[in-house]
Structure formats: structure tokens, C-alpha cells
mmCIF file of C-alpha atoms in Angstrom:
data_model
loop_
_atom_site.group_PDB
_atom_site.id
_atom_site.type_symbol
_atom_site.label_atom_id
_atom_site.label_comp_id
_atom_site.label_asym_id
_atom_site.label_seq_id
_atom_site.Cartn_x
_atom_site.Cartn_y
_atom_site.Cartn_z
ATOM 1 C CA MET W 784 10.000 6.817 8.859
ATOM 2 C CA THR W 785 12.990 6.346 6.641
ATOM 3 C CA GLU W 786 13.292 7.104 2.953
ATOM 4 C CA ARG W 787 13.359 3.385 2.223
ATOM 5 C CA GLU W 788 10.030 2.891 3.993
ATOM 6 C CA TRP W 789 8.571 5.814 2.053
ATOM 7 C CA ARG W 790 9.730 4.352 -1.250
ATOM 8 C CA GLU W 791 7.716 1.226 -0.447
ATOM 9 C CA LEU W 792 4.418 3.066 0.060
ATOM 10 C CA PRO W 793 3.259 3.252 -3.595
ATOM 11 C CA HIS W 794 4.098 -0.432 -4.005
ATOM 12 C CA LEU W 795 2.219 -1.305 -0.818
ATOM 13 C CA GLN W 796 -0.835 0.580 -2.029
ATOM 14 C CA ARG W 797 -0.790 -1.315 -5.332
ATOM 15 C CA GLU W 798 -0.289 -4.597 -3.497
ATOM 16 C CA VAL W 799 -3.262 -3.848 -1.237
ATOM 17 C CA LYS W 800 -5.435 -3.402 -4.341
ATOM 18 C CA LEU W 801 -4.171 -6.696 -5.752
ATOM 19 C CA LEU W 802 -4.825 -8.519 -2.479
ATOM 20 C CA GLN W 803 -8.304 -7.026 -2.222
ATOM 21 C CA GLY W 804 -8.997 -8.346 -5.726
ATOM 22 C CA GLN W 805 -7.756 -11.779 -4.666
ATOM 23 C CA LEU W 806 -10.008 -11.673 -1.619
ATOM 24 C CA GLU W 807 -12.997 -10.844 -3.790
ATOM 25 C CA ARG W 808 -12.211 -13.706 -6.187
ATOM 26 C CA LEU W 809 -11.754 -16.055 -3.227
ATOM 27 C CA ARG W 810 -15.138 -15.057 -1.810
ATOM 28 C CA ARG W 811 -16.809 -15.693 -5.162
ATOM 29 C CA ALA W 812 -15.080 -19.083 -5.377
ATOM 30 C CA GLN W 813 -16.318 -19.910 -1.868
ATOM 31 C CA GLU W 814 -19.871 -19.035 -2.885
ATOM 32 C CA ARG W 815 -19.655 -21.240 -5.979
ATOM 33 C CA TRP W 816 -18.132 -24.042 -3.924
ATOM 34 C CA THR W 817 -20.908 -23.990 -1.328
ATOM 35 C CA MET W 818 -23.519 -24.247 -4.109
ATOM 36 C CA ARG W 819 -21.946 -27.516 -5.326
ATOM 37 C CA ARG W 820 -21.725 -28.988 -1.872
ATOM 38 C CA PRO W 821 -24.346 -31.770 -2.050
ATOM 39 C CA CYS W 822 -22.584 -33.373 -5.032
ATOM 40 C CA GLU W 823 -19.127 -33.637 -3.474
ATOM 41 C CA GLY W 824 -17.741 -35.727 -0.625
ATOM 42 C CA GLU W 825 -18.566 -34.123 2.703
ATOM 43 C CA MET W 826 -15.088 -34.571 4.253
ATOM 44 C CA ALA W 827 -13.273 -33.090 1.256
ATOM 45 C CA GLN W 828 -15.669 -30.151 1.237
ATOM 46 C CA GLU W 829 -15.046 -29.358 4.889
ATOM 47 C CA GLU W 830 -11.289 -29.484 4.370
ATOM 48 C CA ILE W 831 -11.453 -27.248 1.313
ATOM 49 C CA GLY W 832 -13.827 -24.859 3.082
ATOM 50 C CA THR W 833 -11.462 -24.682 6.059
ATOM 51 C CA GLU W 834 -8.480 -24.025 3.788
ATOM 52 C CA MET W 835 -10.375 -21.297 1.937
ATOM 53 C CA ARG W 836 -11.338 -19.584 5.202
ATOM 54 C CA GLU W 837 -7.727 -19.787 6.414
ATOM 55 C CA LEU W 838 -6.461 -18.293 3.156
ATOM 56 C CA GLU W 839 -9.036 -15.501 3.425
ATOM 57 C CA ARG W 840 -7.964 -14.796 7.018
ATOM 58 C CA ARG W 841 -4.282 -14.603 6.019
ATOM 59 C CA LEU W 842 -5.019 -12.299 3.075
ATOM 60 C CA GLN W 843 -7.085 -10.006 5.299
ATOM 61 C CA ALA W 844 -4.284 -9.886 7.895
ATOM 62 C CA THR W 845 -1.760 -8.969 5.200
ATOM 63 C CA VAL W 846 -4.020 -6.217 3.849
ATOM 64 C CA ARG W 847 -4.467 -4.805 7.372
ATOM 65 C CA GLU W 848 -0.698 -4.834 7.973
ATOM 66 C CA TYR W 849 0.026 -3.018 4.705
ATOM 67 C CA LEU W 850 -2.712 -0.457 5.301
ATOM 68 C CA MET W 851 -1.268 0.259 8.751
ATOM 69 C CA ARG W 852 2.110 0.975 7.145
ATOM 70 C CA VAL W 853 0.480 3.344 4.658
ATOM 71 C CA GLU W 854 -1.338 5.060 7.544
ATOM 72 C CA GLU W 855 2.027 5.489 9.301
ATOM 73 C CA GLY W 856 3.197 7.317 6.187
ATOM 74 C CA TYR W 857 0.228 9.686 6.348
ATOM 75 C CA ALA W 858 0.849 10.265 10.066
ATOM 76 C CA PHE W 859 4.510 11.068 9.373
ATOM 77 C CA LEU W 860 3.455 13.405 6.582
ATOM 78 C CA GLY W 861 1.334 15.349 9.062
ATOM 79 C CA GLU W 862 4.422 15.956 11.204
ATOM 80 C CA VAL W 863 6.414 17.575 8.368
ATOM 81 C CA GLU W 864 6.420 21.335 8.948
ATOM 82 C CA ASP W 865 7.281 22.562 5.432
ATOM 83 C CA SER W 866 4.132 22.703 3.275
ATOM 84 C CA GLN W 867 5.991 22.297 -0.002
ATOM 85 C CA MET W 868 7.894 19.317 1.379
ATOM 86 C CA ARG W 869 4.600 17.701 2.414
ATOM 87 C CA GLN W 870 3.341 18.198 -1.137
ATOM 88 C CA ILE W 871 6.487 16.685 -2.613
ATOM 89 C CA LEU W 872 6.367 13.663 -0.291
ATOM 90 C CA ASN W 873 2.679 13.150 -0.911
ATOM 91 C CA LEU W 874 2.914 13.406 -4.690
ATOM 92 C CA ARG W 875 6.080 11.343 -5.061
ATOM 93 C CA TYR W 876 5.632 8.597 -2.489
ATOM 94 C CA LEU W 877 1.911 8.354 -1.796
ATOM 95 C CA GLU W 878 0.613 9.216 -5.267
ATOM 96 C CA GLY W 879 3.556 7.608 -7.078
ATOM 97 C CA MET W 880 4.188 10.508 -9.478
ATOM 98 C CA SER W 881 7.407 10.922 -11.439
ATOM 99 C CA TRP W 882 9.789 13.696 -10.398
ATOM 100 C CA GLN W 883 8.804 15.668 -13.504
ATOM 101 C CA ARG W 884 5.106 15.505 -12.642
ATOM 102 C CA VAL W 885 5.875 16.419 -9.016
ATOM 103 C CA ALA W 886 7.811 19.476 -10.206
ATOM 104 C CA PHE W 887 4.915 20.635 -12.400
ATOM 105 C CA ALA W 888 2.387 20.005 -9.618
ATOM 106 C CA ILE W 889 4.259 22.272 -7.195
ATOM 107 C CA GLY W 890 4.806 24.996 -9.778
ATOM 108 C CA GLU W 891 8.386 24.184 -10.790
ATOM 109 C CA TYR W 892 9.627 23.238 -14.239
ATOM 110 C CA ASP W 893 12.836 21.441 -13.370
ATOM 111 C CA GLU W 894 12.525 17.979 -11.884
ATOM 112 C CA GLN W 895 15.836 18.514 -10.118
ATOM 113 C CA TYR W 896 14.258 21.004 -7.711
ATOM 114 C CA PRO W 897 11.890 18.611 -5.877
ATOM 115 C CA ARG W 898 14.384 15.760 -6.146
ATOM 116 C CA LYS W 899 17.170 17.782 -4.499
ATOM 117 C CA LYS W 900 14.824 19.231 -1.895
ATOM 118 C CA CYS W 901 13.648 15.730 -1.054
ATOM 119 C CA ARG W 902 17.231 14.439 -0.833
ATOM 120 C CA ARG W 903 18.136 17.256 1.604
ATOM 121 C CA PHE W 904 15.030 16.451 3.647
ATOM 122 C CA TRP W 905 15.935 12.755 3.961
ATOM 123 C CA VAL W 906 19.545 13.522 4.885
ATOM 124 C CA LYS W 907 18.266 15.838 7.618
ATOM 125 C CA GLU W 908 15.649 13.301 8.796
ATOM 126 C CA GLU W 909 18.077 10.409 8.947
ATOM 127 C CA GLY W 910 20.427 12.594 10.982
ATOM 128 C CA ARG W 911 17.682 12.768 13.632
ATOM 129 C CA ILE W 912 17.258 9.014 13.898
#
């Protein structure tokens, strides 16, 4: 994975939560819609029901795609040999912590330390690609 892909991971995780919330609201709307069914025109109901199912299918596919990308990040993390680097990557990109919080979490007091170590790691990694 590249640094750019890693920078997307916290955003993808937040987007997955948003999409899951949308799916839940869509399911509740579908339930309410099916309760009103006898009062509405049958053709319009079928069309709306079909559109709602299609929207639900697309949202689920998007969630699956994003979760697969996050899982790729975890798989890549498992391949990193340096324990401290794994911690830095996990805290910064998967947990979304600031550099200052990452530094404190790994026992450092200067945010420059994990930031510089991470920069060196990505330069080395991108040299492999």
C-alpha cells in the first residue's frame, strides 16, 4: 500500500459508519413504506420498492468495497517488521490520532519523532514499489 492509500483509511472507516447509518434508515423507511401499501397505487409502490432495494444493494456493495480496503490496510500492517512502526501506522492511520497523541502513545514527547520515522518508512516503502 502507498502512503496515500493509508491516509484514506480513517476517512473510509468514517464513511463506512455513515453508510451503515444510511442503510439502517433506508431499512426503516422500507418497513414504514410496506405498512402503508394498501393505501397507495400498486404500480407506484412496486417501482418505489424496487428502487429502494436497488439503493440498498448499491450501499451494501460500497460498504463491502470500503471494508475490503480497510482490511488490506490491516494485512499490510501485519507485514511491517518494526513493532514501533506498526504502532505508529495503526495509531495514526487506522485510529486517526494526531501526531502529538501518537507520540505520547508510543512513549515519546515530541510529535516530530513519529512523523519523521513515518516519513522515512514511506520513502523506503515507495522505493520498493
